[in-house]
mmCIF file with all atom_site columns, C-alpha atoms and ligand atoms in Angstrom:
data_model
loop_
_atom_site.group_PDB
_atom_site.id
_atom_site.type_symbol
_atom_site.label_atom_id
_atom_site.label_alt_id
_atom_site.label_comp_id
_atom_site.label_asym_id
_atom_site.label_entity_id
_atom_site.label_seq_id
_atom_site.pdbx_PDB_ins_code
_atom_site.Cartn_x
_atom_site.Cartn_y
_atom_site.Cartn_z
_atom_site.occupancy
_atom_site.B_iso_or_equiv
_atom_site.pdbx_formal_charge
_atom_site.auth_seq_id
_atom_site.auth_comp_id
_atom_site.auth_asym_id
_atom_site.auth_atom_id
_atom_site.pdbx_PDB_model_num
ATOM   1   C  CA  . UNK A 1 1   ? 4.714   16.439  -31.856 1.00 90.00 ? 1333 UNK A CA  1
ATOM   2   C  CA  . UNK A 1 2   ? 1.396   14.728  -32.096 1.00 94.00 ? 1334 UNK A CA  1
ATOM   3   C  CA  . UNK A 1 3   ? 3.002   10.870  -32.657 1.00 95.00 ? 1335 UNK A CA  1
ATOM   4   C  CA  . UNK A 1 4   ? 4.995   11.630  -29.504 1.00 96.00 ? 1336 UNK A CA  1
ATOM   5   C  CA  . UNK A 1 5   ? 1.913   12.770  -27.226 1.00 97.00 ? 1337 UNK A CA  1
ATOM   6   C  CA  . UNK A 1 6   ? -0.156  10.059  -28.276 1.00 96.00 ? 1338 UNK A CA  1
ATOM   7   C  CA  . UNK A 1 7   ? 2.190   7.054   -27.984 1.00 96.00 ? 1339 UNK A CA  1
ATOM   8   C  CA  . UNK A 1 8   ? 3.309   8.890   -24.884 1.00 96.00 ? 1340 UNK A CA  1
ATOM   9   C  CA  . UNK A 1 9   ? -0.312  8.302   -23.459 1.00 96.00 ? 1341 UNK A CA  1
ATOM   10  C  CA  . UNK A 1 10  ? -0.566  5.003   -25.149 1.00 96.00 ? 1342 UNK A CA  1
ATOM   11  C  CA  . UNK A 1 11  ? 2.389   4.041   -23.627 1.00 96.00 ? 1343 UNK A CA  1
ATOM   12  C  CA  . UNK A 1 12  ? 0.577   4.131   -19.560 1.00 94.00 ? 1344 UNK A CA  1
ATOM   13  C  CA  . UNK A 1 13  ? -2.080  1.322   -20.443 1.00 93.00 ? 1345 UNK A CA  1
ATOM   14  C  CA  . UNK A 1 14  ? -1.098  -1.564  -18.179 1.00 86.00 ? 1346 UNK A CA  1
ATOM   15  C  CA  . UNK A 1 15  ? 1.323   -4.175  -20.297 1.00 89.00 ? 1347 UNK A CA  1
ATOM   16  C  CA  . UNK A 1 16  ? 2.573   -1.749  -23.230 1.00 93.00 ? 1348 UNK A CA  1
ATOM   17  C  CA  . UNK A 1 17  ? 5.958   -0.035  -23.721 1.00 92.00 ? 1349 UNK A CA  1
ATOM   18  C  CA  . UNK A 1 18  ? 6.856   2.418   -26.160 1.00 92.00 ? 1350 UNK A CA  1
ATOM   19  C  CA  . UNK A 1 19  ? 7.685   0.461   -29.031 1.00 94.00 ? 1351 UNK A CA  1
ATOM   20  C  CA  . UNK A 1 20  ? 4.362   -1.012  -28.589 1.00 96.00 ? 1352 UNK A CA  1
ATOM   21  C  CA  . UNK A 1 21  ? 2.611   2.404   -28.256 1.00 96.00 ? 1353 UNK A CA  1
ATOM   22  C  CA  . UNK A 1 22  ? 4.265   4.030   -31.255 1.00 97.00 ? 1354 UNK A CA  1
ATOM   23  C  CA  . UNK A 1 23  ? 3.028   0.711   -33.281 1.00 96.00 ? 1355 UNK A CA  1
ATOM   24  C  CA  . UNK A 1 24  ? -0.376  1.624   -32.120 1.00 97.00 ? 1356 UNK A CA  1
ATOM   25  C  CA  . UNK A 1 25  ? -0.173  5.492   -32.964 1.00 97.00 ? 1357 UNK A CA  1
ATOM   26  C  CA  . UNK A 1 26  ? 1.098   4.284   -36.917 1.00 97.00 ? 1358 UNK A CA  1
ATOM   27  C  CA  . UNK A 1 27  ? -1.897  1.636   -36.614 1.00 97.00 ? 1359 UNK A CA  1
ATOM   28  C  CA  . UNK A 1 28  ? -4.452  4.064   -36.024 1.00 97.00 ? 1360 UNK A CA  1
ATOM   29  C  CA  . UNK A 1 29  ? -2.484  6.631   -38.851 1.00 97.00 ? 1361 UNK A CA  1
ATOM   30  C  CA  . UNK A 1 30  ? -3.618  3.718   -41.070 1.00 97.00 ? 1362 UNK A CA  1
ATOM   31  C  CA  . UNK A 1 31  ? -7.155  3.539   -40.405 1.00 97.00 ? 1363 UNK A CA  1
ATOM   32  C  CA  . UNK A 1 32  ? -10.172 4.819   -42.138 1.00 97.00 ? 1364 UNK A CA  1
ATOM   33  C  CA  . UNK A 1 33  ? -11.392 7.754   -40.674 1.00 96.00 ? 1365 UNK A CA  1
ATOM   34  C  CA  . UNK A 1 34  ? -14.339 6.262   -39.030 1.00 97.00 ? 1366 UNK A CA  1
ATOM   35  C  CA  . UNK A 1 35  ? -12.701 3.956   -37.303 1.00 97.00 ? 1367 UNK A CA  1
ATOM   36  C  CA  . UNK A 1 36  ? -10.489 6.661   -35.378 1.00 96.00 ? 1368 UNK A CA  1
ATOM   37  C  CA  . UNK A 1 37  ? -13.723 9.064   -34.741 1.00 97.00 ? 1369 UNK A CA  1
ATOM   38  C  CA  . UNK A 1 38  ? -15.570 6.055   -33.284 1.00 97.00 ? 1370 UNK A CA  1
ATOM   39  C  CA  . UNK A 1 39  ? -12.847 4.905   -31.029 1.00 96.00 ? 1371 UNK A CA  1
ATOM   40  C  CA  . UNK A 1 40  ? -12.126 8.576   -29.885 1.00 95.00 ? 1372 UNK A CA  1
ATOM   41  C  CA  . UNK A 1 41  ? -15.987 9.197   -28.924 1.00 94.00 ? 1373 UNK A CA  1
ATOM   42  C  CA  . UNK A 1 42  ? -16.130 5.600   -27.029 1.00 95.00 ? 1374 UNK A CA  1
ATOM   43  C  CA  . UNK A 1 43  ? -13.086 6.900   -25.115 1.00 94.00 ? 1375 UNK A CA  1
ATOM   44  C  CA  . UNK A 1 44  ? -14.671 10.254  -24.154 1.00 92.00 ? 1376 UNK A CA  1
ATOM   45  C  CA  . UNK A 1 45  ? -18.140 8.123   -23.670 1.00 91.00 ? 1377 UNK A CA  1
ATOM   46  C  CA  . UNK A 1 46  ? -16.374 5.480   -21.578 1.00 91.00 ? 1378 UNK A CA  1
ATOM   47  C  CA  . UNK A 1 47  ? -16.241 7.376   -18.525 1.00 86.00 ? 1379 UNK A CA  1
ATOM   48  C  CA  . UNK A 1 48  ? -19.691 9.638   -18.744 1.00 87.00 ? 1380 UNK A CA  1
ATOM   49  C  CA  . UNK A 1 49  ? -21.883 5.838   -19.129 1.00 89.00 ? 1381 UNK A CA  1
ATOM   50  C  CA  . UNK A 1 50  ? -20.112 3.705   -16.325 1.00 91.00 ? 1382 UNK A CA  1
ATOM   51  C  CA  . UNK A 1 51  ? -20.382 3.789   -13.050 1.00 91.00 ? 1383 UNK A CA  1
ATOM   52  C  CA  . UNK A 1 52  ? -18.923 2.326   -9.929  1.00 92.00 ? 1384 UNK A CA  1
ATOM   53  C  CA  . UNK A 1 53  ? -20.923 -0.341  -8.212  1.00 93.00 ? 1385 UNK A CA  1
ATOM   54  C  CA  . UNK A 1 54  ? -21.779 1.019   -4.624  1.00 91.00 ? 1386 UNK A CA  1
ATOM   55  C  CA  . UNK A 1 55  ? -21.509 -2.695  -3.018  1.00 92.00 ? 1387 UNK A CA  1
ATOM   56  C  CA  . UNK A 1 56  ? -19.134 -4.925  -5.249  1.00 94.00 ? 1388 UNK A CA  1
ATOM   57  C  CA  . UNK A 1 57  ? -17.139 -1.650  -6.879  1.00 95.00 ? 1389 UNK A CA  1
ATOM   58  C  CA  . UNK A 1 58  ? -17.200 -3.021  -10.406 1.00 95.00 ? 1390 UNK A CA  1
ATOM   59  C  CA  . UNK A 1 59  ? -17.763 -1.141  -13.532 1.00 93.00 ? 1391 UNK A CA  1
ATOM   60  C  CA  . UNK A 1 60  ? -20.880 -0.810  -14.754 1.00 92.00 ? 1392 UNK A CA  1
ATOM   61  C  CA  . UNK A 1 61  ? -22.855 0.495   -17.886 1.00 88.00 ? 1393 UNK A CA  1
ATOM   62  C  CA  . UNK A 1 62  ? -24.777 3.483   -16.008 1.00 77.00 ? 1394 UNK A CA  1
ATOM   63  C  CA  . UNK A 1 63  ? -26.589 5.993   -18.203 1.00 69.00 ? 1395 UNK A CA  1
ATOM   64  C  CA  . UNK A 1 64  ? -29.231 6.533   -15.372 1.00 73.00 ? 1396 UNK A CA  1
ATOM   65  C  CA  . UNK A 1 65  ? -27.140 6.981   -12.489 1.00 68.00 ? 1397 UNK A CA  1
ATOM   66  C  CA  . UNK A 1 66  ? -28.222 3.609   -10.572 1.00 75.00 ? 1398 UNK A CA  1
ATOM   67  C  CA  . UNK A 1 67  ? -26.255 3.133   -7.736  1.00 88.00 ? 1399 UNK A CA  1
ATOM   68  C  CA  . UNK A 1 68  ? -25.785 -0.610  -8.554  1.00 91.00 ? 1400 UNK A CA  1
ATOM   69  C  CA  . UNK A 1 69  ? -24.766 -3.229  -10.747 1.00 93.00 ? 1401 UNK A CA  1
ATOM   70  C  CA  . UNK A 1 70  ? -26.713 -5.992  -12.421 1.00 92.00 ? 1402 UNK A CA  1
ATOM   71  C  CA  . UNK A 1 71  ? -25.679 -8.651  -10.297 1.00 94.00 ? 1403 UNK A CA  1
ATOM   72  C  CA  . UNK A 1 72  ? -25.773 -6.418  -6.391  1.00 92.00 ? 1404 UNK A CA  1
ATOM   73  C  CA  . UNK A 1 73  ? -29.300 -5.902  -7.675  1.00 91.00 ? 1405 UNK A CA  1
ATOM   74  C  CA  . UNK A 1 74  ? -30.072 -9.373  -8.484  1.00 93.00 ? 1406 UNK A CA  1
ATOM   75  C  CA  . UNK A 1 75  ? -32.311 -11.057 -5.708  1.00 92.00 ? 1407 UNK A CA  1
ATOM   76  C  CA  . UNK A 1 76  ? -31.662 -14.272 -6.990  1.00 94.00 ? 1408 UNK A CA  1
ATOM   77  C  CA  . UNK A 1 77  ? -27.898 -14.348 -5.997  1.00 95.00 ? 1409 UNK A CA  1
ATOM   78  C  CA  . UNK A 1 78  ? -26.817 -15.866 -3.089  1.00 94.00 ? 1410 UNK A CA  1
ATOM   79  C  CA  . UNK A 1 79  ? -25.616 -13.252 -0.615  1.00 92.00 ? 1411 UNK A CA  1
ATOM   80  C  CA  . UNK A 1 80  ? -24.405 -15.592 2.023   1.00 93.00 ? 1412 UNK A CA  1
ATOM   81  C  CA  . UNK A 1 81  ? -21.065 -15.964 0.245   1.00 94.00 ? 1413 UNK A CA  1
ATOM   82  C  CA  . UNK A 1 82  ? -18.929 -12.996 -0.607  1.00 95.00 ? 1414 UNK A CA  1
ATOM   83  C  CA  . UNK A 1 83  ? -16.149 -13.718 -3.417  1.00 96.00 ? 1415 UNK A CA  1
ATOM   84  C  CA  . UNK A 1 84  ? -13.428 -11.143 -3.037  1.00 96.00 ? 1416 UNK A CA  1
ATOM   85  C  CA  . UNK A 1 85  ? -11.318 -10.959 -6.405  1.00 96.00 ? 1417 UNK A CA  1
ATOM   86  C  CA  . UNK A 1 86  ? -8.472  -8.327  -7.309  1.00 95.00 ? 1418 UNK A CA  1
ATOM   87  C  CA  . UNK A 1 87  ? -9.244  -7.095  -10.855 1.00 95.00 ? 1419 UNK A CA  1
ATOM   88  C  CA  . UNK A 1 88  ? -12.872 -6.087  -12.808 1.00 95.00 ? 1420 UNK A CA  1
ATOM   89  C  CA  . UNK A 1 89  ? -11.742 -8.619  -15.648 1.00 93.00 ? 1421 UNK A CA  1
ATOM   90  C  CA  . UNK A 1 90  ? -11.576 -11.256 -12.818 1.00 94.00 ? 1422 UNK A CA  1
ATOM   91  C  CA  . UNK A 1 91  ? -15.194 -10.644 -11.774 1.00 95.00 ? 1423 UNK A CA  1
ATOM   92  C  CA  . UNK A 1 92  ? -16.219 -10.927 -15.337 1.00 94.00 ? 1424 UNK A CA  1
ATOM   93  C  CA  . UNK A 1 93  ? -14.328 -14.170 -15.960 1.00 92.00 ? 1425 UNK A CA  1
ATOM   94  C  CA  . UNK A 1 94  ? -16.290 -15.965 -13.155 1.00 93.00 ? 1426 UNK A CA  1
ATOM   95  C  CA  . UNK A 1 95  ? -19.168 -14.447 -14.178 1.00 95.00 ? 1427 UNK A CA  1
ATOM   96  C  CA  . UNK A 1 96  ? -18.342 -15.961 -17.882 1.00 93.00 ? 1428 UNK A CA  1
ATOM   97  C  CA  . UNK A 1 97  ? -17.909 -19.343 -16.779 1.00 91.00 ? 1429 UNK A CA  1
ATOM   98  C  CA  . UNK A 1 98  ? -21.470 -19.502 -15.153 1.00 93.00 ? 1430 UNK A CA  1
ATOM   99  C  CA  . UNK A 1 99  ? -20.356 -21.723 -11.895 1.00 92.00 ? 1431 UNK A CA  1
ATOM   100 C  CA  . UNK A 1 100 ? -20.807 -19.109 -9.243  1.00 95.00 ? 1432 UNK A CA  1
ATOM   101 C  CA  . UNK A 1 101 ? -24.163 -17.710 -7.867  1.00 95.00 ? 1433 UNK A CA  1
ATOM   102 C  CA  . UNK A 1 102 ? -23.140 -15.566 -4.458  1.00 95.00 ? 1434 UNK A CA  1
ATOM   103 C  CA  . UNK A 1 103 ? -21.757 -11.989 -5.004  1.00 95.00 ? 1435 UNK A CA  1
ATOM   104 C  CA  . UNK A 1 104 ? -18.226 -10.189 -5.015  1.00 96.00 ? 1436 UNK A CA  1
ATOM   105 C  CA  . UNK A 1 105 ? -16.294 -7.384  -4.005  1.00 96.00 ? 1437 UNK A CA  1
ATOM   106 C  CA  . UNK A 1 106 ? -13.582 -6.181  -6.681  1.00 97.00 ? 1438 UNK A CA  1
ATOM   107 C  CA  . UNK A 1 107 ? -10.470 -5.113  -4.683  1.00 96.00 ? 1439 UNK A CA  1
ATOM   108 C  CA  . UNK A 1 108 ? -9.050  -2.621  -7.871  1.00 94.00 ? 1440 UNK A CA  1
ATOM   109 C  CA  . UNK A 1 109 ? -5.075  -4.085  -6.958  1.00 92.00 ? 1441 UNK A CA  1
ATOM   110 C  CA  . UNK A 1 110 ? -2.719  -6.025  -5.045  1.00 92.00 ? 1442 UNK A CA  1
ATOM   111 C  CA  . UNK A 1 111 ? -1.288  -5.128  -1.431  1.00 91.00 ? 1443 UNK A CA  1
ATOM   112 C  CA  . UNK A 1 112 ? 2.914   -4.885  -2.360  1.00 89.00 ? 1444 UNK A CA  1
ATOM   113 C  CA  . UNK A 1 113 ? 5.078   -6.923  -0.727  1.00 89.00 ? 1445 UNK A CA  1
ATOM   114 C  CA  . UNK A 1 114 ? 6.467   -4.246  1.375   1.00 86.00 ? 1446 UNK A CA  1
ATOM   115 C  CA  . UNK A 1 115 ? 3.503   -3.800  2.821   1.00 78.00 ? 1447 UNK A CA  1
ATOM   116 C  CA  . UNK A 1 116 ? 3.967   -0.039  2.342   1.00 81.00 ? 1448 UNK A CA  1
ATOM   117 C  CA  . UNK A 1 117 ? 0.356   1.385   2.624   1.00 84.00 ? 1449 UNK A CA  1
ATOM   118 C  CA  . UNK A 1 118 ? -1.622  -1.227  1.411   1.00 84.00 ? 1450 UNK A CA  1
ATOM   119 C  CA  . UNK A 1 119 ? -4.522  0.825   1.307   1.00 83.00 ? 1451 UNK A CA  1
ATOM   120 C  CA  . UNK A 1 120 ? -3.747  2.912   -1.462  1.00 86.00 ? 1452 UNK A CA  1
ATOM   121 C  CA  . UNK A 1 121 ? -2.861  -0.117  -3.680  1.00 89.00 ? 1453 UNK A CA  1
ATOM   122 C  CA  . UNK A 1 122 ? -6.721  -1.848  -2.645  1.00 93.00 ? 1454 UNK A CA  1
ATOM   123 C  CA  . UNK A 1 123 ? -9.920  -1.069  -1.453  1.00 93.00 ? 1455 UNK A CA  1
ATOM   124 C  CA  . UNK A 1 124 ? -9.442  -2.486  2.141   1.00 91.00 ? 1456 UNK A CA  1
ATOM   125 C  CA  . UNK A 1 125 ? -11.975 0.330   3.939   1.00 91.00 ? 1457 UNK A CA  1
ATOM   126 C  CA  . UNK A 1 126 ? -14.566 -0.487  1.595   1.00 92.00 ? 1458 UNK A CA  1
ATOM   127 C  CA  . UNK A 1 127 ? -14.323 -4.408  2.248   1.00 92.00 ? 1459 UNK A CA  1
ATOM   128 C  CA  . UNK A 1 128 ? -14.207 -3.841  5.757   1.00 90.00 ? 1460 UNK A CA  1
ATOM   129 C  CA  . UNK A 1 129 ? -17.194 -1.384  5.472   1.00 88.00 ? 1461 UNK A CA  1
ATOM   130 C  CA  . UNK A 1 130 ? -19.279 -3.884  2.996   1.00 87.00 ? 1462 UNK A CA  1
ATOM   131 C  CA  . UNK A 1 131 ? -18.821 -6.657  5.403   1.00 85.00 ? 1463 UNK A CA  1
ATOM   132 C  CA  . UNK A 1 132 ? -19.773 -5.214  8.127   1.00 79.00 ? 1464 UNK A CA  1
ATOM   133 C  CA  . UNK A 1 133 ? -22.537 -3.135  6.977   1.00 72.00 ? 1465 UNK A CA  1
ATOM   134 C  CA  . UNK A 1 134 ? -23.323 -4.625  3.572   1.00 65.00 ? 1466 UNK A CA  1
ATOM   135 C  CA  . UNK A 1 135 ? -26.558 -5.047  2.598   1.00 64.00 ? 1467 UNK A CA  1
ATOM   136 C  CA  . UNK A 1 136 ? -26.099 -9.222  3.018   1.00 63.00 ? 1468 UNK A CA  1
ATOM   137 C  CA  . UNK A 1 137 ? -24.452 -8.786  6.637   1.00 60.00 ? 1469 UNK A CA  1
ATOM   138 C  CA  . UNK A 1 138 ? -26.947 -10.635 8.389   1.00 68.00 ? 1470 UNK A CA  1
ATOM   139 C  CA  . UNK A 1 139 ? -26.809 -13.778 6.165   1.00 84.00 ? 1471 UNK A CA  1
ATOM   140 C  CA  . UNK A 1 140 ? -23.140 -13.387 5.167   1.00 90.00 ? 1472 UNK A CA  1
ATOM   141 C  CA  . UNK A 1 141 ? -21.471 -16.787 6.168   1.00 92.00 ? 1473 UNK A CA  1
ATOM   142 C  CA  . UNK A 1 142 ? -18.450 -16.948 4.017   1.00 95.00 ? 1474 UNK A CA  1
ATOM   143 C  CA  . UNK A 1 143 ? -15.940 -14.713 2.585   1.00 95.00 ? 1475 UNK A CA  1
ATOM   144 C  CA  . UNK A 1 144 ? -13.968 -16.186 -0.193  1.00 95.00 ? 1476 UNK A CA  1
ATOM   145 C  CA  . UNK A 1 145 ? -10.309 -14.804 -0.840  1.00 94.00 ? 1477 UNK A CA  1
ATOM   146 C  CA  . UNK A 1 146 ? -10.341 -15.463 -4.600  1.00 93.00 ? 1478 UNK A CA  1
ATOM   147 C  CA  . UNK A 1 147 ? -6.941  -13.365 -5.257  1.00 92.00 ? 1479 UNK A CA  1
ATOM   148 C  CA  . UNK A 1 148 ? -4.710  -14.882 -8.097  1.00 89.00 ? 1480 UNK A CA  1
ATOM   149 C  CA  . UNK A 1 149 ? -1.922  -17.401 -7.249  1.00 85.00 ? 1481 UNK A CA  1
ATOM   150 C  CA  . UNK A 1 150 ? 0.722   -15.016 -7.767  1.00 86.00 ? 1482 UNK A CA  1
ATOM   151 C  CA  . UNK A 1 151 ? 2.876   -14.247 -5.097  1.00 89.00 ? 1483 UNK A CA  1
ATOM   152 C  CA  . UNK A 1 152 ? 1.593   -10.926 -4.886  1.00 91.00 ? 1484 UNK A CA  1
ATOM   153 C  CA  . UNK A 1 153 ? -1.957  -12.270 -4.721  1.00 91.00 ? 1485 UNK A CA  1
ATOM   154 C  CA  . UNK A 1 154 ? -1.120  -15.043 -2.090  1.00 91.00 ? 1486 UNK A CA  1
ATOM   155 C  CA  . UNK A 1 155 ? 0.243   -12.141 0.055   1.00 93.00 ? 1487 UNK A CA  1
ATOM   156 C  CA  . UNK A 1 156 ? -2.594  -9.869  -0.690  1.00 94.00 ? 1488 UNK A CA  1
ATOM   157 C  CA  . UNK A 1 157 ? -4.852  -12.473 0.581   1.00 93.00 ? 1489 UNK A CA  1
ATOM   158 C  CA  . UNK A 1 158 ? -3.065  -13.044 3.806   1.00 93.00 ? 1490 UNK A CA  1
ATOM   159 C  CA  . UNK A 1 159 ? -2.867  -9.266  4.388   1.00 94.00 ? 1491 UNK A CA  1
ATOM   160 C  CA  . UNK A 1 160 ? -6.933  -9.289  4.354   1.00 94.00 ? 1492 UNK A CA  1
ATOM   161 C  CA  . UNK A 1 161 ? -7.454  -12.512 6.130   1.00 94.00 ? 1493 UNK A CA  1
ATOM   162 C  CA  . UNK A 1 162 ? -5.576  -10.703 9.244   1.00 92.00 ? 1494 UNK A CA  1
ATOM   163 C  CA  . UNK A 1 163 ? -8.173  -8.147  8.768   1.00 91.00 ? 1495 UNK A CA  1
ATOM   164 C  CA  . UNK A 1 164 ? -10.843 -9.651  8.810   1.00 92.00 ? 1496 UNK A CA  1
ATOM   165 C  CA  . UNK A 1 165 ? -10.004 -12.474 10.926  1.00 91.00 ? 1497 UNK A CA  1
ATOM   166 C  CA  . UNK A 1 166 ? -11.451 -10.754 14.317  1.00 90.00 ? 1498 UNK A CA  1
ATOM   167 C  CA  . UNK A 1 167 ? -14.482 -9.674  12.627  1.00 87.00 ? 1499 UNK A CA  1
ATOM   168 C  CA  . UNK A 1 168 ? -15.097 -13.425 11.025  1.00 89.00 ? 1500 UNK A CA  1
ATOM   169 C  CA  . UNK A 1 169 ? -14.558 -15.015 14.388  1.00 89.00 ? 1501 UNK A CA  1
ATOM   170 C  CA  . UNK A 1 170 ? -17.018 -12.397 16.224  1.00 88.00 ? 1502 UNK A CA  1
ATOM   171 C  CA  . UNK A 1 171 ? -19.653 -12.759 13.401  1.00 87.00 ? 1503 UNK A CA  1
ATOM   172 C  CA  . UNK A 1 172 ? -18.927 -16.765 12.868  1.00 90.00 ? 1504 UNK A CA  1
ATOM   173 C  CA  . UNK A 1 173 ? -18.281 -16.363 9.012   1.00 92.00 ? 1505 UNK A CA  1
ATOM   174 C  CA  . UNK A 1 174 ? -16.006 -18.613 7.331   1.00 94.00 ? 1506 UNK A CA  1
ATOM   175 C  CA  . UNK A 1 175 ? -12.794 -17.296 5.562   1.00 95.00 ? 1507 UNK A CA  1
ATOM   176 C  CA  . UNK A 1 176 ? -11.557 -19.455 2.896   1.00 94.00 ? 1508 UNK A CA  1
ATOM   177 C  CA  . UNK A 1 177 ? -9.330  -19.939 -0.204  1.00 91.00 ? 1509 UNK A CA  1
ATOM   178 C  CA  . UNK A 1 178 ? -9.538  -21.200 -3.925  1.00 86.00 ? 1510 UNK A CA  1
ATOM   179 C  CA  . UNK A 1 179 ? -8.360  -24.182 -4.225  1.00 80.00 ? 1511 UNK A CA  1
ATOM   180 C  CA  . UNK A 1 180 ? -5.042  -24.895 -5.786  1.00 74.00 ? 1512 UNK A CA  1
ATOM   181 C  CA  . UNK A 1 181 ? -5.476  -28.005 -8.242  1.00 61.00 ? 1513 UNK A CA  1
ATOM   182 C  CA  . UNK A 1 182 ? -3.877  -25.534 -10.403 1.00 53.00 ? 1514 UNK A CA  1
ATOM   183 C  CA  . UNK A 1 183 ? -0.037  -24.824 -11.310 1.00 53.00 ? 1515 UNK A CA  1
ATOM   184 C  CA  . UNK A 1 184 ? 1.268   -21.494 -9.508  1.00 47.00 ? 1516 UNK A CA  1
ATOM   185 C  CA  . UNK A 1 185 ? 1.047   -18.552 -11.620 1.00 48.00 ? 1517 UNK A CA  1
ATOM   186 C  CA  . UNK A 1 186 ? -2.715  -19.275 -12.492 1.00 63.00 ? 1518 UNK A CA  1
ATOM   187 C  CA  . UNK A 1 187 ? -4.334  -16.269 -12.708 1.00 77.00 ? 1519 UNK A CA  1
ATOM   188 C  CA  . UNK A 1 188 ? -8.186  -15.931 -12.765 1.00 82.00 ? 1520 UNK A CA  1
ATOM   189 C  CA  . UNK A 1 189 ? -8.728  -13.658 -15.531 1.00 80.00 ? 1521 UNK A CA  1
ATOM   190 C  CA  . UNK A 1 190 ? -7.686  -16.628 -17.525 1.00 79.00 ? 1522 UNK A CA  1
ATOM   191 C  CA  . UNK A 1 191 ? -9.098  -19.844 -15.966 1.00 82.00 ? 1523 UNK A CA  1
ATOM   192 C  CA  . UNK A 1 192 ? -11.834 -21.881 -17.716 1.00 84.00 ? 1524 UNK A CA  1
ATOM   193 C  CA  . UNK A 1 193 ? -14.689 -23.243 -16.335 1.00 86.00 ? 1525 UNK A CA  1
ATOM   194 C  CA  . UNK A 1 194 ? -13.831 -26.474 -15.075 1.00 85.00 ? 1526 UNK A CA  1
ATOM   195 C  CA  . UNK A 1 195 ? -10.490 -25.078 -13.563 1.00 84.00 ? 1527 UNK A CA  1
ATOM   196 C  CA  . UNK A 1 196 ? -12.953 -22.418 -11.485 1.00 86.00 ? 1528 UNK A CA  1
ATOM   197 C  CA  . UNK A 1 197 ? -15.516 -25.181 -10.470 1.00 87.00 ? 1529 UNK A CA  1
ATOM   198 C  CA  . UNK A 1 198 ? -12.473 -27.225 -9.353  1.00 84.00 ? 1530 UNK A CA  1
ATOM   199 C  CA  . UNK A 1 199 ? -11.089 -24.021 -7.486  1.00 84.00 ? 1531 UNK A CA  1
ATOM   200 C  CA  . UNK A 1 200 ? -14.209 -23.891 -5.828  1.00 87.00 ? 1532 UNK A CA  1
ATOM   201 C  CA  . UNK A 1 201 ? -15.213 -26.975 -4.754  1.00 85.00 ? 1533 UNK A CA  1
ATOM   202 C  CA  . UNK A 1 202 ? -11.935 -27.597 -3.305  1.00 85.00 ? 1534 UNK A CA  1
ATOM   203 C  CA  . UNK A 1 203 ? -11.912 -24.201 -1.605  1.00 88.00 ? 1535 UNK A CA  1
ATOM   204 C  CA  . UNK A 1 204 ? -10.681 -24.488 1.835   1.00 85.00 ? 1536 UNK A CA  1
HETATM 205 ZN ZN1 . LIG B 2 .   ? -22.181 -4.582  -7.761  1.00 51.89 ? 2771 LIG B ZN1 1
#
């Protein structure tokens, strides 16, 4: 029935289980009918006005099929340094806090600790492709590994420094780290701004 289906689909969004999805399906059974048609038409909308950034592969409002974002098309920001982060919601956190001016490169996951085929879990081709033939390759001098301190993100990071280790020595850019003034399990998406200008300024 139509509680099922719904919760069943409610019940694939990262972080919810089906007790939580079924609470969501009687939420919205409670709502004015307004409220339901809007957030139905946003859902259908969300894909047809966003795009993916050809150089940093965020999300982006696109209604005019520009190839990319606001900030890849920003001549103001500092493409010597490269900030790679895992998540969209990490790009816009650092964004928030205002303390960074070069440009990123959104990963979309983690590599798993197996190791089995990291590249289906992240965008590895596309880093290796942006580096090397991005439109900042000539002045690119850094290449920040900004993954969360998480195990998984510690080991993510490792995974892409051996990748793009030969490429940084042959090219003489620098591959470095947050820093970690922070307690473990400090995740990006969440830090404020003086934890992220810490993080940088210590990066290493
Ligand atoms: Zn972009």
């Amino acid at each position: 029935m139509i509680i099922d289906d719904l919760a069943e689909l409610l019940s694939k969004f990262p972080g919810i289980g089906p007790r939580q999805s079924r609470r969501f399906v009687y939420f919205l059974l409670r709502q004015n009918r307004n409220y339901v048609e809007q957030l139905a038409r946003s859902i259908l909308e969300l894909k047809k006005e966003t795009a993916i950034c050809t150089e940093c592969h965020q999300f982006f409002p696109d209604t005019v099929s520009k190839k990319l974002c606001r900030i890849c098309s920003n001549s103001a920001r500092d493409r010597s340094t490269l900030m790679v982060v895992e998540k969209d919601v990490d790009l816009e956190n650092v964004e928030r806090t205002g303390v960074y001016n070069g440009v990123y490169f959104v990963l979309g996951g983690t590599v798993p600790l197996t190791n089995e085929e990291p590249e289906k879990f992240i965008r590895l081709n596309d880093l290796l492709a942006r580096t090397k033939n991005g439109t900042e390759k000539d002045s690119l001098s850094e290449i920040i590994l900004a993954t969360n301190a998480t195990t998984e993100g510690d080991h993510t990071a490792d995974y892409l420094h051996s990748k793009l280790a030969l490429f940084a020595t042959n090219e003489n850019v620098k591959i470095t780290h947050l820093g970690r003034g922070l307690s473990t399990g400090t995740e990006l998406e969440y830090s404020d701004k003086e934890t992220l200008r810490s993080a940088l300024s210590n990066r290493k």
